[in-house]
Amino acid sequence: MDGVPALDEPLKNALGAATAKVMAEHLDLHTLGDLLHHYPRRYAERGELTPLSELPLDEHVTVVARVADARVLTFNQGRGRRLEVTITDGSGRLQLVFFGKGVHKPHKDLLPGTRAMFAGKVSMFNRRLQLAHPAYELLRGEDGEEAVDSWAGALIPIYPATTKLESWKIAKAVDAVLPSARDAVDPLPPALREGRGLTGLPDALHKIHRPRTKADIEAARQRLKWDEAFVLQVALARRRFADTQLPAVARKPVPGGLLDAFDAKLPFTLTDGQRSVSKEIFDDLATEHPMHRLLQGEVGSGKTLVALRAMLAVVDAGGQAAMLAPTEVLAQQHHRSITEMMGDLAENWGLWRAAPAQQGAGDGPAPGGSDHGTKVVLLTGSMGAPARRQALLDLVTGEAGIVIGTHALIEDKVQFHDLGLVVVDEQHRFGVEQRDALRSKGKQPPHLLVMTATPIPRTVAMTVFGDLETSVLDQLPAGRSPIASHVVPAADKPHFLARAWERVREEVEGGHQAYVVCPRIGDAEDERTRKKSAEDEAEKRPPLAVLDVAEQLTRGPLAGLRVEVLHGRMAPDDKDDVMRRFAAGDVDVLVATTVIEVGVNVPNATAMVIMDADRFGVSQLHQLRGRVGRGSAPGLCLLVTEMPEASPARARLGAVAATLDGFELSRIDLEQRREGDVLGQAQSGVRSSLRMLAVIEDEEVIAAAREEAAAVVRADPELEHLPGLRIALDALLDKEREQYLDKG
């Protein structure tokens, strides 16, 4: 969108080198097109006063207000001077402060009754919010009525700004480049634009920056949202179309084979959801182009079982399956749980592994469960050399049908006999390059199954994972217990925290186990590497640490219980040892970091206390909570926080405590974090390719754009007849993002 040739001109040509340098360094704006797509965040109306009562601490803000009073104070026996100005907007008051030689001009300008725009960073002094040395622009006409109208006209655009470049300076820069908006090439096909009654792109750009009415803003927003949604969906539709052109080996399960033998051993029946999702996967595996499927399901919904059945089907068909896990702890856990689920099918691997290749299509396997099986190997970076050599040999010869591993699977020296399926667990923890490197190890592109326990709203699935077909497991297997969640306000009500530790003791005395989760580890290295966040500064204390909390608990409220620690900096063997002993019931309370967030399965663990719960995201809290209540006894999750009752952090924790619906929580999480760059690898809203589109709110636009995009790509895969759309696509897909989509 912002890469059309006429708008490719560098900003320095239009604005001068100094301004262009600041825009490039602080706002990532380089061309005329970039600046035209830097939209106002909101608009201040003439006569409308921005609420001073809602200013966020530590953020850079622009406010429109009137000066109530101004006074110069002296200090240091008259040597120092300070100007204090109080501004008001009817909803609240805010103090501005200027020091030293900087007091003269504002003292002359900011007379009581003067109305102005002020920009600065909100700080706290003597328990009151203030702006120190704010930049300001007077809203009065020094050059007559014209200046009044230009600044305080009907709608004043307030731009996302920085301390180096205030909103009104950005507005003046936009004025300088706005005439070039008429050269913007429209990416939307004319039939689509006319059919949906959308304004032209040059008109939309003019209206978004210099609206005369609120209707102008609305018309511009609708049009610009369509640009973003449609161009993005065309990129994803082309990716899906390209996938259908790739060759892959169809992997159909062999009747009476390993999968049937496994199903016959299951001590329970599959849920309806597991059956229907498995059918979708088996149908994909049977086609001669690669499956690209996202399997999302709540913690405990049985995703691993569904993935294992897919892997066994591929082994039946003579191929190999690889599961990529984000951490060694999780890879070991998957290896353990998969070999336990398979039982003797994971041991008598020599008898069955080579059979499909040797049998005729109509032959069954040798009778009896013991004649089925495949070798299941683990491959991680910390394995000893002999075990690693054997695992590599088993992969290249085809002895191992299933391999579970970490990034170690991606190394060049790892070779497969015939890789047919790649399963990626917890997709959001892997870079696309890593998935791509593993997929490239097949003779032809292998089938891909991506799993996540983080529920993803439908619109996000259509954008972030728009090139994947989606399957959802939303049914919990029978026998899973409910989890009660409560917020524990440790600062307001210390006796609630004391009661929390009593509850942990009660669970242990009842024969169960508990987790205590902390935000950090707490050793000397941890102290050196930890950066202080604004929250830390505001709270005047660092987040609670595993090592400190474990020591306090063993000396205090949990004295006498078997308390152990688990964190990411422990040696892999030590981690595995602690996890094994916890799973075996030899540890009562595990004090851990989020290393337990995914995949750890201990049905006897019924209680979880999350310390400084406000330091975790909504989805992460939901993920952690899913570690308890995995057996027949009900689960308990206590969210401990010192944040005050009225704070947004407490509201977030209240939302987590109020529902076990991960999809509802993911919407809340997304609304708070913004969408992140849906094409890039960022996971939160720092640098987003979506400037106007809100993934949650604009579901209808995204769904409609997806349909329109699919139709356009079916009719014209190369977009030969839509040059404007091609240009917009090239602008959206810079090299990094092009690779991202290609690697999918």
XYZ file of C-alpha atoms in Angstrom:
744
model
C 0.000 0.000 0.000
C 2.712 2.436 0.933
C 5.227 1.294 -1.654
C 3.604 2.650 -4.824
C 6.251 4.278 -7.035
C 4.879 7.838 -6.804
C 4.938 7.591 -3.011
C 8.343 5.912 -2.810
C 10.118 9.260 -2.686
C 12.284 9.582 0.478
C 10.891 11.926 3.132
C 14.095 13.976 3.212
C 13.278 15.294 -0.282
C 9.999 16.744 1.005
C 10.756 17.575 4.648
C 14.519 18.085 4.894
C 17.175 15.740 6.268
C 16.800 16.581 9.981
C 13.038 15.901 10.228
C 13.332 12.839 7.980
C 16.062 11.416 10.230
C 13.880 11.739 13.348
C 10.914 10.162 11.543
C 13.039 7.230 10.372
C 14.684 6.584 13.750
C 11.695 7.096 16.032
C 8.624 6.281 13.926
C 10.059 3.936 11.253
C 8.761 6.278 8.520
C 10.989 6.581 5.442
C 8.917 7.523 2.386
C 6.008 9.829 1.511
C 3.791 6.736 1.470
C 4.915 5.737 4.969
C 3.925 9.143 6.326
C 0.564 9.137 4.533
C -0.163 5.786 6.205
C 0.786 7.143 9.650
C -2.808 7.830 10.618
C -4.085 10.067 13.428
C -4.743 8.124 16.630
C -7.743 10.317 17.439
C -9.162 13.779 16.802
C -9.646 16.638 19.263
C -12.755 18.689 18.568
C -13.033 22.417 18.907
C -14.786 22.946 22.218
C -14.170 19.338 23.234
C -11.655 19.017 26.065
C -9.569 15.854 26.325
C -10.130 14.020 29.645
C -7.217 14.812 31.958
C -8.786 12.401 34.444
C -7.671 9.369 32.398
C -3.986 10.060 31.721
C -1.748 6.966 31.788
C 1.411 7.148 33.921
C 4.747 6.945 32.056
C 3.173 7.447 28.620
C 3.728 10.218 26.100
C 0.436 12.105 25.687
C -1.037 15.049 23.817
C -3.804 16.972 25.590
C -5.939 19.971 24.678
C -6.696 22.137 27.732
C -7.023 25.673 29.104
C -4.591 27.363 31.520
C -6.214 27.853 34.947
C -3.300 29.554 36.677
C 0.464 30.030 36.451
C 3.015 31.044 39.104
C 6.783 31.322 39.368
C 8.353 29.904 42.554
C 11.942 30.399 43.704
C 14.150 27.969 45.601
C 17.818 27.673 46.664
C 17.571 31.123 48.296
C 16.262 32.679 45.110
C 18.902 31.203 42.792
C 16.522 28.626 41.248
C 13.215 29.350 39.508
C 10.321 27.014 38.779
C 7.178 27.794 36.761
C 4.095 25.803 37.788
C 1.116 25.942 35.413
C -2.219 24.284 36.174
C -4.323 23.319 33.172
C -7.902 22.056 33.203
C -10.381 20.530 30.803
C -13.412 20.265 33.034
C -12.797 16.587 33.847
C -9.587 17.065 35.787
C -6.548 19.221 36.419
C -2.914 18.642 35.512
C 0.234 20.424 36.613
C 2.928 21.488 34.141
C 6.353 22.367 35.459
C 9.254 24.269 33.817
C 12.694 24.919 35.395
C 15.593 27.348 35.129
C 16.018 29.391 31.977
C 13.176 27.406 30.401
C 10.550 29.353 32.405
C 10.666 32.644 30.486
C 8.829 31.809 27.248
C 6.068 29.640 28.791
C 5.551 32.250 31.532
C 4.874 34.817 28.816
C 2.759 32.439 26.620
C 0.698 30.466 29.135
C -1.526 33.113 30.642
C -4.734 32.111 32.476
C -7.499 31.420 29.939
C -5.077 30.486 27.135
C -6.038 27.283 25.277
C -3.268 25.103 23.886
C -2.127 21.621 22.956
C 0.447 20.188 25.362
C 2.634 17.118 24.786
C 4.926 15.339 27.204
C 5.481 12.246 29.329
C 3.156 11.811 32.307
C 5.107 11.467 35.564
C 4.214 11.465 39.266
C 5.463 14.028 41.794
C 4.124 14.401 45.343
C 1.337 11.947 44.489
C 0.139 14.197 41.640
C 0.393 13.672 37.898
C 2.456 16.232 36.023
C 4.147 16.995 32.705
C 7.715 18.288 33.084
C 8.858 20.706 30.354
C 6.028 19.787 27.937
C 6.077 21.022 24.363
C 3.034 23.161 23.581
C 1.251 24.802 20.677
C -1.071 27.729 21.387
C -4.514 27.430 19.863
C -4.963 31.066 18.939
C -4.413 32.989 15.734
C -1.182 34.911 15.756
C -1.600 35.338 12.012
C -5.346 35.977 12.132
C -8.256 33.602 11.700
C -6.421 31.282 9.303
C -4.031 29.976 11.967
C -6.919 29.506 14.390
C -8.731 27.364 11.841
C -5.661 25.343 10.902
C -4.962 24.384 14.504
C -8.284 24.487 16.238
C -10.518 23.807 13.286
C -13.420 21.424 13.490
C -11.237 18.329 14.059
C -7.590 18.436 15.184
C -5.714 15.217 14.266
C -3.662 13.823 17.164
C -0.892 11.603 15.752
C 1.067 8.799 17.419
C 4.119 10.850 18.425
C 7.420 10.666 20.295
C 9.313 12.924 22.659
C 11.437 13.963 19.651
C 8.494 14.820 17.403
C 5.198 16.167 18.748
C 1.841 15.499 17.132
C 1.489 19.008 15.675
C 4.885 18.801 13.994
C 3.824 15.516 12.380
C 0.604 17.261 11.283
C 2.641 20.010 9.562
C 4.764 17.337 7.830
C 1.598 15.581 6.637
C 0.338 18.900 5.222
C 3.523 19.100 3.159
C 3.107 15.637 1.583
C -0.707 15.369 1.417
C -0.935 16.655 -2.206
C 0.992 13.543 -3.318
C -1.900 11.345 -2.054
C -3.548 11.888 -5.447
C -0.787 9.681 -6.964
C -1.657 6.697 -4.739
C -2.448 3.645 -6.900
C -5.651 1.932 -5.752
C -5.129 -1.758 -4.830
C -8.824 -2.703 -4.756
C -10.352 -4.149 -7.953
C -12.864 -1.560 -9.281
C -15.760 -4.050 -9.105
C -15.066 -4.751 -5.429
C -14.743 -1.056 -4.576
C -17.923 -0.084 -6.355
C -19.857 -3.126 -5.167
C -19.110 -2.283 -1.536
C -19.555 1.466 -1.934
C -15.999 2.321 -0.831
C -14.376 5.695 -1.511
C -11.228 5.914 -3.676
C -7.805 5.646 -1.998
C -6.608 9.251 -2.638
C -9.903 10.541 -1.223
C -9.613 8.220 1.822
C -6.079 9.433 2.590
C -7.197 13.059 2.401
C -10.196 12.438 4.645
C -8.291 10.505 7.307
C -5.708 13.284 7.728
C -7.876 16.390 7.202
C -11.510 15.459 7.867
C -14.180 18.120 7.809
C -16.757 15.922 9.554
C -16.957 12.712 11.554
C -18.578 11.108 8.492
C -15.324 11.802 6.573
C -13.344 9.907 9.218
C -15.744 6.943 9.145
C -15.705 6.707 5.320
C -11.886 6.868 5.277
C -11.525 4.251 8.025
C -13.852 1.794 6.302
C -11.908 2.153 3.060
C -8.453 1.854 4.678
C -9.543 -1.160 6.745
C -10.569 -2.865 3.513
C -7.168 -2.156 1.972
C -5.357 -3.795 4.888
C -7.719 -6.763 5.198
C -7.937 -7.441 1.466
C -4.240 -7.124 0.576
C -3.318 -9.331 3.547
C -5.936 -11.952 2.622
C -4.751 -11.948 -1.006
C -1.212 -12.692 0.244
C -2.549 -15.598 2.322
C -4.861 -16.855 -0.466
C -1.918 -16.951 -2.872
C 0.045 -18.906 -0.275
C -2.802 -21.434 0.063
C -3.111 -21.668 -3.718
C 0.638 -22.289 -4.070
C 0.423 -25.074 -1.467
C -2.199 -26.883 -3.539
C 0.297 -26.922 -6.430
C 3.084 -28.601 -4.380
C 3.562 -32.369 -4.589
C 3.479 -34.544 -1.469
C 3.303 -38.264 -0.778
C -0.225 -39.306 0.222
C -0.072 -41.159 3.566
C -3.073 -43.432 4.032
C -3.348 -45.609 7.162
C -3.018 -49.365 6.555
C -6.123 -51.262 7.781
C -5.212 -53.547 10.665
C -1.929 -51.678 11.118
C -0.219 -49.774 13.904
C -3.023 -47.201 14.291
C -5.693 -49.895 14.670
C -3.507 -51.768 17.170
C -3.077 -48.534 19.167
C -6.799 -47.712 19.101
C -7.619 -51.223 20.315
C -5.396 -50.680 23.375
C -6.927 -47.325 24.423
C -8.570 -47.628 27.870
C -11.191 -44.976 26.924
C -13.245 -43.931 23.925
C -12.310 -40.896 21.868
C -14.506 -37.798 22.236
C -16.646 -36.776 19.255
C -14.320 -33.804 18.793
C -11.225 -36.019 18.675
C -12.899 -38.270 16.106
C -13.986 -35.445 13.793
C -10.630 -33.619 13.990
C -8.774 -36.898 13.332
C -10.944 -37.452 10.236
C -10.056 -33.948 8.938
C -6.363 -34.749 9.443
C -6.559 -38.227 7.842
C -8.401 -36.762 4.825
C -5.603 -34.185 4.413
C -2.872 -36.817 4.794
C -4.475 -38.887 2.012
C -4.037 -36.106 -0.573
C -1.040 -35.567 -2.842
C -0.322 -32.028 -1.726
C 0.966 -31.097 1.739
C -1.441 -30.740 4.646
C -1.142 -27.371 6.414
C -3.418 -27.614 9.431
C -3.637 -25.740 12.723
C -4.949 -27.838 15.625
C -6.048 -25.642 18.487
C -7.568 -26.910 21.675
C -7.832 -26.100 25.329
C -5.219 -27.448 27.713
C -6.190 -31.063 28.368
C -8.465 -31.465 25.333
C -6.342 -34.345 24.003
C -4.324 -32.664 21.226
C -1.306 -34.926 21.850
C -3.469 -38.026 21.393
C -4.854 -36.684 18.090
C -1.313 -35.821 16.911
C -0.022 -39.268 17.912
C -2.791 -40.998 15.916
C -1.770 -38.900 12.879
C 1.879 -39.888 13.383
C 0.950 -43.575 13.654
C -1.086 -43.323 10.421
C 1.992 -41.938 8.632
C 4.194 -44.710 10.068
C 1.589 -47.232 8.836
C 2.004 -45.713 5.370
C 5.776 -46.257 5.447
C 6.815 -42.720 6.436
C 8.352 -41.104 9.503
C 6.879 -38.438 11.793
C 8.750 -35.737 13.741
C 7.372 -33.736 16.669
C 9.090 -30.424 17.421
C 8.752 -29.166 21.023
C 9.901 -25.726 22.257
C 11.850 -26.885 25.351
C 13.804 -29.935 26.474
C 11.460 -30.424 29.434
C 8.506 -30.544 27.051
C 10.269 -32.798 24.527
C 11.117 -35.263 27.332
C 7.542 -35.032 28.621
C 6.086 -35.760 25.164
C 8.510 -38.656 24.679
C 7.530 -40.087 28.038
C 3.766 -39.666 27.556
C 3.809 -40.987 23.957
C 5.822 -44.098 24.857
C 3.498 -44.666 27.848
C 0.391 -44.288 25.657
C 1.827 -46.683 23.053
C 3.022 -49.246 25.611
C 4.607 -52.258 23.886
C 3.905 -50.686 20.481
C 6.802 -48.319 21.200
C 9.162 -51.154 22.099
C 8.745 -53.982 19.558
C 9.636 -51.634 16.790
C 11.773 -54.003 14.716
C 8.933 -56.348 13.823
C 6.559 -53.830 12.261
C 8.527 -50.812 11.106
C 9.632 -52.141 7.718
C 6.495 -54.200 7.106
C 4.351 -51.779 5.039
C 7.046 -51.424 2.420
C 7.348 -55.233 2.121
C 3.649 -56.083 2.170
C 1.252 -56.107 -0.702
C -1.602 -53.681 -0.377
C -3.980 -56.372 0.743
C -1.721 -58.046 3.301
C -2.327 -57.440 6.983
C 0.413 -57.312 9.580
C 1.481 -60.369 11.487
C -1.256 -61.274 14.011
C -1.006 -60.286 17.687
C -0.313 -56.893 19.284
C 3.336 -57.662 19.915
C 3.978 -57.835 16.169
C 3.166 -54.150 15.773
C 5.389 -51.336 16.855
C 7.784 -48.607 15.915
C 10.813 -47.127 17.596
C 10.149 -43.759 19.272
C 13.372 -41.779 19.727
C 14.174 -38.563 21.592
C 16.675 -36.059 20.204
C 17.727 -33.034 22.278
C 20.842 -30.892 22.458
C 21.940 -32.193 25.853
C 21.961 -35.934 25.014
C 25.210 -37.821 25.469
C 27.219 -38.594 22.316
C 26.493 -42.394 22.172
C 22.702 -41.927 22.600
C 22.728 -39.116 20.054
C 24.678 -41.205 17.511
C 22.193 -44.062 17.897
C 19.191 -41.714 17.504
C 20.681 -40.193 14.314
C 21.326 -43.704 12.931
C 17.748 -44.787 13.718
C 16.416 -41.762 11.804
C 18.525 -42.140 8.673
C 17.903 -45.903 8.386
C 14.189 -45.570 9.069
C 14.360 -47.757 12.199
C 12.664 -44.951 14.136
C 9.151 -44.166 12.919
C 8.624 -41.335 15.404
C 11.138 -38.774 16.666
C 10.446 -36.158 19.322
C 12.920 -33.355 19.812
C 13.819 -29.732 20.245
C 15.735 -27.415 17.890
C 18.331 -30.226 17.738
C 16.104 -31.841 15.067
C 16.803 -28.946 12.720
C 20.595 -29.326 12.586
C 22.142 -30.153 9.222
C 23.488 -33.517 10.354
C 19.992 -34.826 11.143
C 18.788 -36.883 8.157
C 15.543 -38.818 7.776
C 14.836 -41.972 5.796
C 11.411 -40.667 4.647
C 9.916 -37.759 6.607
C 6.162 -37.718 6.029
C 4.732 -35.540 8.816
C 5.993 -32.659 10.958
C 4.040 -31.852 14.131
C 4.937 -28.503 15.741
C 3.828 -28.094 19.354
C 3.127 -24.615 20.732
C 3.595 -22.926 17.359
C 4.037 -19.419 18.776
C 7.376 -20.407 20.329
C 9.022 -21.275 17.013
C 10.394 -19.016 14.348
C 9.147 -19.784 10.866
C 12.730 -20.517 9.776
C 12.883 -23.393 12.264
C 9.677 -25.003 10.985
C 10.877 -24.509 7.426
C 14.275 -26.108 8.143
C 12.568 -29.230 9.500
C 10.120 -29.412 6.589
C 13.003 -29.214 4.106
C 14.305 -32.565 5.398
C 11.602 -34.499 3.506
C 12.238 -35.847 -0.015
C 9.029 -34.036 -0.902
C 7.395 -31.434 1.345
C 6.041 -33.316 4.372
C 2.575 -32.752 5.782
C 2.466 -30.141 8.582
C 0.331 -30.156 11.723
C 0.700 -27.126 13.999
C -0.664 -27.423 17.560
C -1.431 -24.707 20.088
C -3.113 -24.725 23.479
C -3.563 -20.952 23.290
C -7.135 -20.463 22.045
C -7.184 -18.201 19.004
C -10.262 -16.174 18.053
C -11.639 -16.939 14.591
C -10.500 -13.619 13.096
C -6.945 -14.120 14.319
C -6.925 -17.618 12.853
C -8.018 -16.019 9.535
C -5.140 -13.519 9.627
C -2.181 -14.790 11.649
C -2.755 -18.402 10.508
C -4.631 -17.566 7.317
C -2.659 -20.037 5.218
C -3.554 -22.953 7.512
C -6.799 -24.888 7.671
C -8.065 -24.815 11.259
C -9.352 -27.635 13.476
C -10.652 -26.920 16.963
C -10.887 -29.345 19.922
C -13.296 -27.601 22.267
C -14.507 -30.630 24.219
C -12.697 -31.783 27.353
C -12.432 -35.571 27.756
C -14.721 -37.174 30.322
C -13.226 -37.242 33.816
C -11.509 -33.831 33.623
C -12.313 -31.855 36.761
C -13.393 -28.214 37.128
C -10.821 -25.617 38.256
C -11.819 -22.950 40.780
C -9.853 -19.690 40.371
C -9.594 -16.834 42.879
C -7.676 -13.545 43.067
C -5.653 -13.189 46.289
C -5.037 -9.463 47.017
C -1.887 -9.875 49.130
C -1.389 -6.160 49.857
C -5.027 -5.326 50.698
C -5.725 -8.538 52.613
C -2.559 -10.291 53.853
C -4.643 -12.912 55.698
C -5.892 -14.119 52.269
C -2.300 -15.053 51.367
C -1.865 -16.879 54.686
C -5.059 -18.790 53.889
C -3.687 -19.641 50.409
C -0.712 -21.461 51.979
C -3.104 -23.252 54.361
C -5.067 -24.468 51.316
C -1.835 -25.790 49.760
C -1.120 -27.729 52.995
C -4.678 -29.112 52.976
C -4.278 -30.363 49.386
C -0.965 -32.060 50.262
C -2.459 -33.595 53.415
C -5.254 -34.935 51.178
C -2.645 -36.823 49.156
C -2.302 -34.267 46.342
C 0.474 -31.969 45.067
C 0.819 -28.271 44.234
C 2.669 -25.835 41.989
C 3.902 -22.378 43.021
C 4.761 -20.251 39.964
C 7.050 -17.170 40.078
C 7.996 -14.701 37.302
C 11.772 -15.159 37.576
C 14.524 -17.444 38.870
C 16.381 -15.200 41.337
C 20.061 -16.125 41.239
C 22.979 -13.744 40.763
C 23.011 -14.156 36.968
C 19.285 -13.492 36.873
C 19.851 -10.244 38.794
C 22.525 -9.075 36.360
C 20.514 -9.789 33.217
C 17.155 -8.517 34.396
C 16.195 -5.132 32.985
C 14.086 -2.943 35.224
C 10.687 -2.335 33.682
C 8.518 0.692 34.284
C 6.287 -1.566 36.373
C 9.233 -2.557 38.555
C 10.090 1.082 39.081
C 6.489 1.902 39.916
C 6.230 -0.981 42.328
C 9.691 -0.361 43.845
C 10.349 -4.085 44.010
C 11.442 -6.711 41.487
C 9.142 -9.624 40.567
C 9.165 -12.519 43.022
C 11.745 -15.211 42.318
C 11.656 -19.015 42.521
C 14.763 -19.406 44.708
C 13.656 -16.749 47.229
C 10.049 -17.938 47.453
C 11.067 -21.599 47.832
C 13.370 -20.689 50.731
C 10.659 -18.584 52.449
C 8.068 -21.340 52.072
C 10.300 -24.125 53.408
C 11.151 -22.019 56.464
C 7.634 -20.681 56.946
C 4.124 -21.663 55.847
C 5.101 -24.918 54.078
C 7.743 -26.095 56.577
C 7.899 -29.881 56.728
C 6.611 -30.418 53.176
C 8.835 -31.708 50.385
C 9.462 -28.522 48.355
C 11.645 -28.529 45.195
C 12.501 -25.921 42.550
C 12.390 -26.125 38.744
C 13.607 -23.445 36.318
C 15.114 -23.075 32.867
C 18.696 -22.544 33.990
C 19.021 -25.961 35.653
C 20.959 -28.709 33.880
C 18.589 -30.773 31.670
C 19.219 -33.975 33.680
C 18.418 -32.132 36.930
C 15.224 -30.702 35.430
C 14.147 -34.119 34.221
C 14.961 -35.668 37.603
C 12.831 -33.100 39.478
C 9.964 -33.526 36.996
C 10.092 -37.327 37.253
C 10.041 -37.204 41.063
C 7.175 -34.713 41.030
C 5.229 -36.927 38.606
C 5.963 -39.952 40.827
C 4.603 -38.150 43.893
C 7.964 -37.818 45.675
C 7.686 -34.001 45.747
C 4.770 -32.204 47.435
C 5.227 -28.654 46.132
C 7.068 -27.604 42.981
C 8.200 -23.951 42.957
C 8.819 -23.152 39.300
C 9.033 -20.544 36.559
C 6.802 -20.786 33.482
C 8.918 -23.750 32.355
C 5.822 -25.748 33.444
C 3.514 -23.687 31.199
C 3.059 -26.268 28.480
C 2.937 -30.027 28.325
C 3.694 -30.977 31.929
C 1.095 -33.562 32.928
C 0.766 -34.550 36.603
C -2.854 -35.632 37.276
C -2.247 -35.666 41.049
C -1.387 -31.917 41.117
C -4.550 -30.106 42.212
C -3.438 -26.655 43.424
C -1.487 -23.817 41.834
C -0.455 -20.522 43.442
C 0.758 -17.924 40.911
C 2.848 -15.228 42.609
C 2.798 -11.705 41.103
C 0.090 -12.962 38.766
C -0.269 -9.450 37.325
C 3.174 -9.886 35.685
C 1.774 -12.593 33.358
C -0.441 -12.238 30.290
C -4.037 -13.461 30.250
C -3.354 -16.380 27.888
C -0.279 -17.368 29.886
C -2.275 -17.476 33.138
C -4.908 -19.627 31.443
C -2.184 -21.892 30.105
C -0.548 -22.256 33.544
C -3.878 -22.921 35.234
C -4.438 -25.834 32.859
C -1.679 -27.769 34.655
C -4.034 -28.548 37.588
C -7.316 -30.434 37.711
C -6.000 -32.981 35.191
C -7.135 -35.947 37.281
C -10.380 -36.854 39.036
C -9.965 -34.311 41.896
C -11.045 -30.672 41.343
C -8.347 -28.051 40.699
C -7.641 -24.798 42.526
C -5.769 -21.798 41.079
C -4.898 -18.799 43.290
C -3.764 -15.591 41.550
C -1.669 -13.610 44.049
C -1.190 -9.885 43.387
C -0.261 -6.689 45.211
C -1.911 -4.437 42.638
C -4.686 -2.140 43.961
C -8.329 -3.055 43.453
C -9.145 -0.399 40.826
C -6.101 -1.116 38.633
C -6.359 -2.574 35.088
C -4.105 -5.447 36.248
C -6.680 -6.476 38.872
C -9.462 -6.281 36.274
C -7.420 -8.593 34.040
C -6.943 -11.111 36.860
C -10.646 -10.875 37.692
C -11.451 -11.816 34.085
C -9.177 -14.875 34.297
C -10.761 -15.956 37.591
C -14.277 -15.469 36.197
C -14.111 -17.857 33.228
C -12.449 -21.075 32.084
C -13.336 -20.261 28.458
C -9.978 -19.834 26.761
C -11.517 -18.281 23.637
C -13.180 -15.552 25.702
C -9.887 -14.902 27.527
C -7.956 -14.780 24.260
C -10.259 -11.994 23.067
C -9.577 -10.039 26.271
C -5.847 -10.673 25.900
C -5.835 -9.542 22.293
C -7.796 -6.373 23.027
C -5.188 -5.455 25.638
C -2.046 -6.346 23.695
C -3.143 -5.339 20.174
C -2.616 -7.846 17.438
C 1.097 -7.752 16.864
C 2.484 -7.808 13.379
C 0.301 -10.459 11.788
C 2.832 -11.113 9.059
C 6.062 -10.554 10.931
C 7.363 -12.564 13.827
C 6.494 -10.097 16.588
C 3.991 -11.508 19.085
C 2.636 -8.260 20.490
C 1.616 -4.888 19.177
C 4.959 -3.128 18.889
C 5.253 -2.926 15.113
C 2.081 -3.901 13.337
C 1.416 -4.063 9.622
C -2.202 -3.376 10.597
C -2.596 0.338 11.189
C -6.360 0.675 10.851
C -7.754 -2.853 11.062
C -8.560 -4.232 14.525
C -8.528 -8.013 14.295
C -11.154 -8.529 17.008
C -13.561 -5.711 16.149
C -13.440 -5.993 12.366
C -14.431 -9.642 12.053
C -16.989 -8.945 9.306
C -14.501 -7.018 7.147
C -11.867 -9.761 7.530
C -14.307 -12.586 6.724
C -15.627 -10.728 3.663
C -12.098 -9.838 2.515
C -11.052 -13.485 2.828
C -13.887 -14.569 0.497
C -13.184 -11.786 -2.013
C -9.452 -12.561 -1.958
C -9.993 -16.287 -2.545
C -12.220 -15.509 -5.558
C -9.687 -13.046 -7.020
C -6.771 -15.504 -6.635
C -8.771 -18.412 -8.113
C -9.571 -16.300 -11.181
C -6.098 -14.723 -11.548
C -3.390 -16.379 -9.389
C -0.619 -14.100 -10.721
C -2.809 -10.944 -10.477
C -1.877 -10.124 -14.089
C -5.041 -8.047 -14.572
C -4.742 -6.174 -11.259
C -1.498 -4.139 -11.398
C -2.565 -1.878 -8.479
C -3.049 -4.918 -6.259
C 0.329 -6.345 -7.306
C 2.025 -3.065 -6.328
C 0.240 -3.054 -2.960
C 1.228 -6.672 -2.369
C 4.885 -5.924 -3.146
C 4.769 -3.028 -0.688
C 3.217 -5.187 2.046
C 5.529 -8.117 1.440
C 8.958 -6.696 1.908
C 11.658 -9.343 1.748
C 11.353 -10.441 5.370
C 7.590 -10.890 5.159
C 7.751 -12.553 1.748
C 10.034 -15.170 3.295
C 7.693 -15.465 6.259
C 4.777 -16.370 3.999
C 6.883 -18.631 1.808
C 7.989 -20.559 4.874
C 4.486 -20.559 6.363
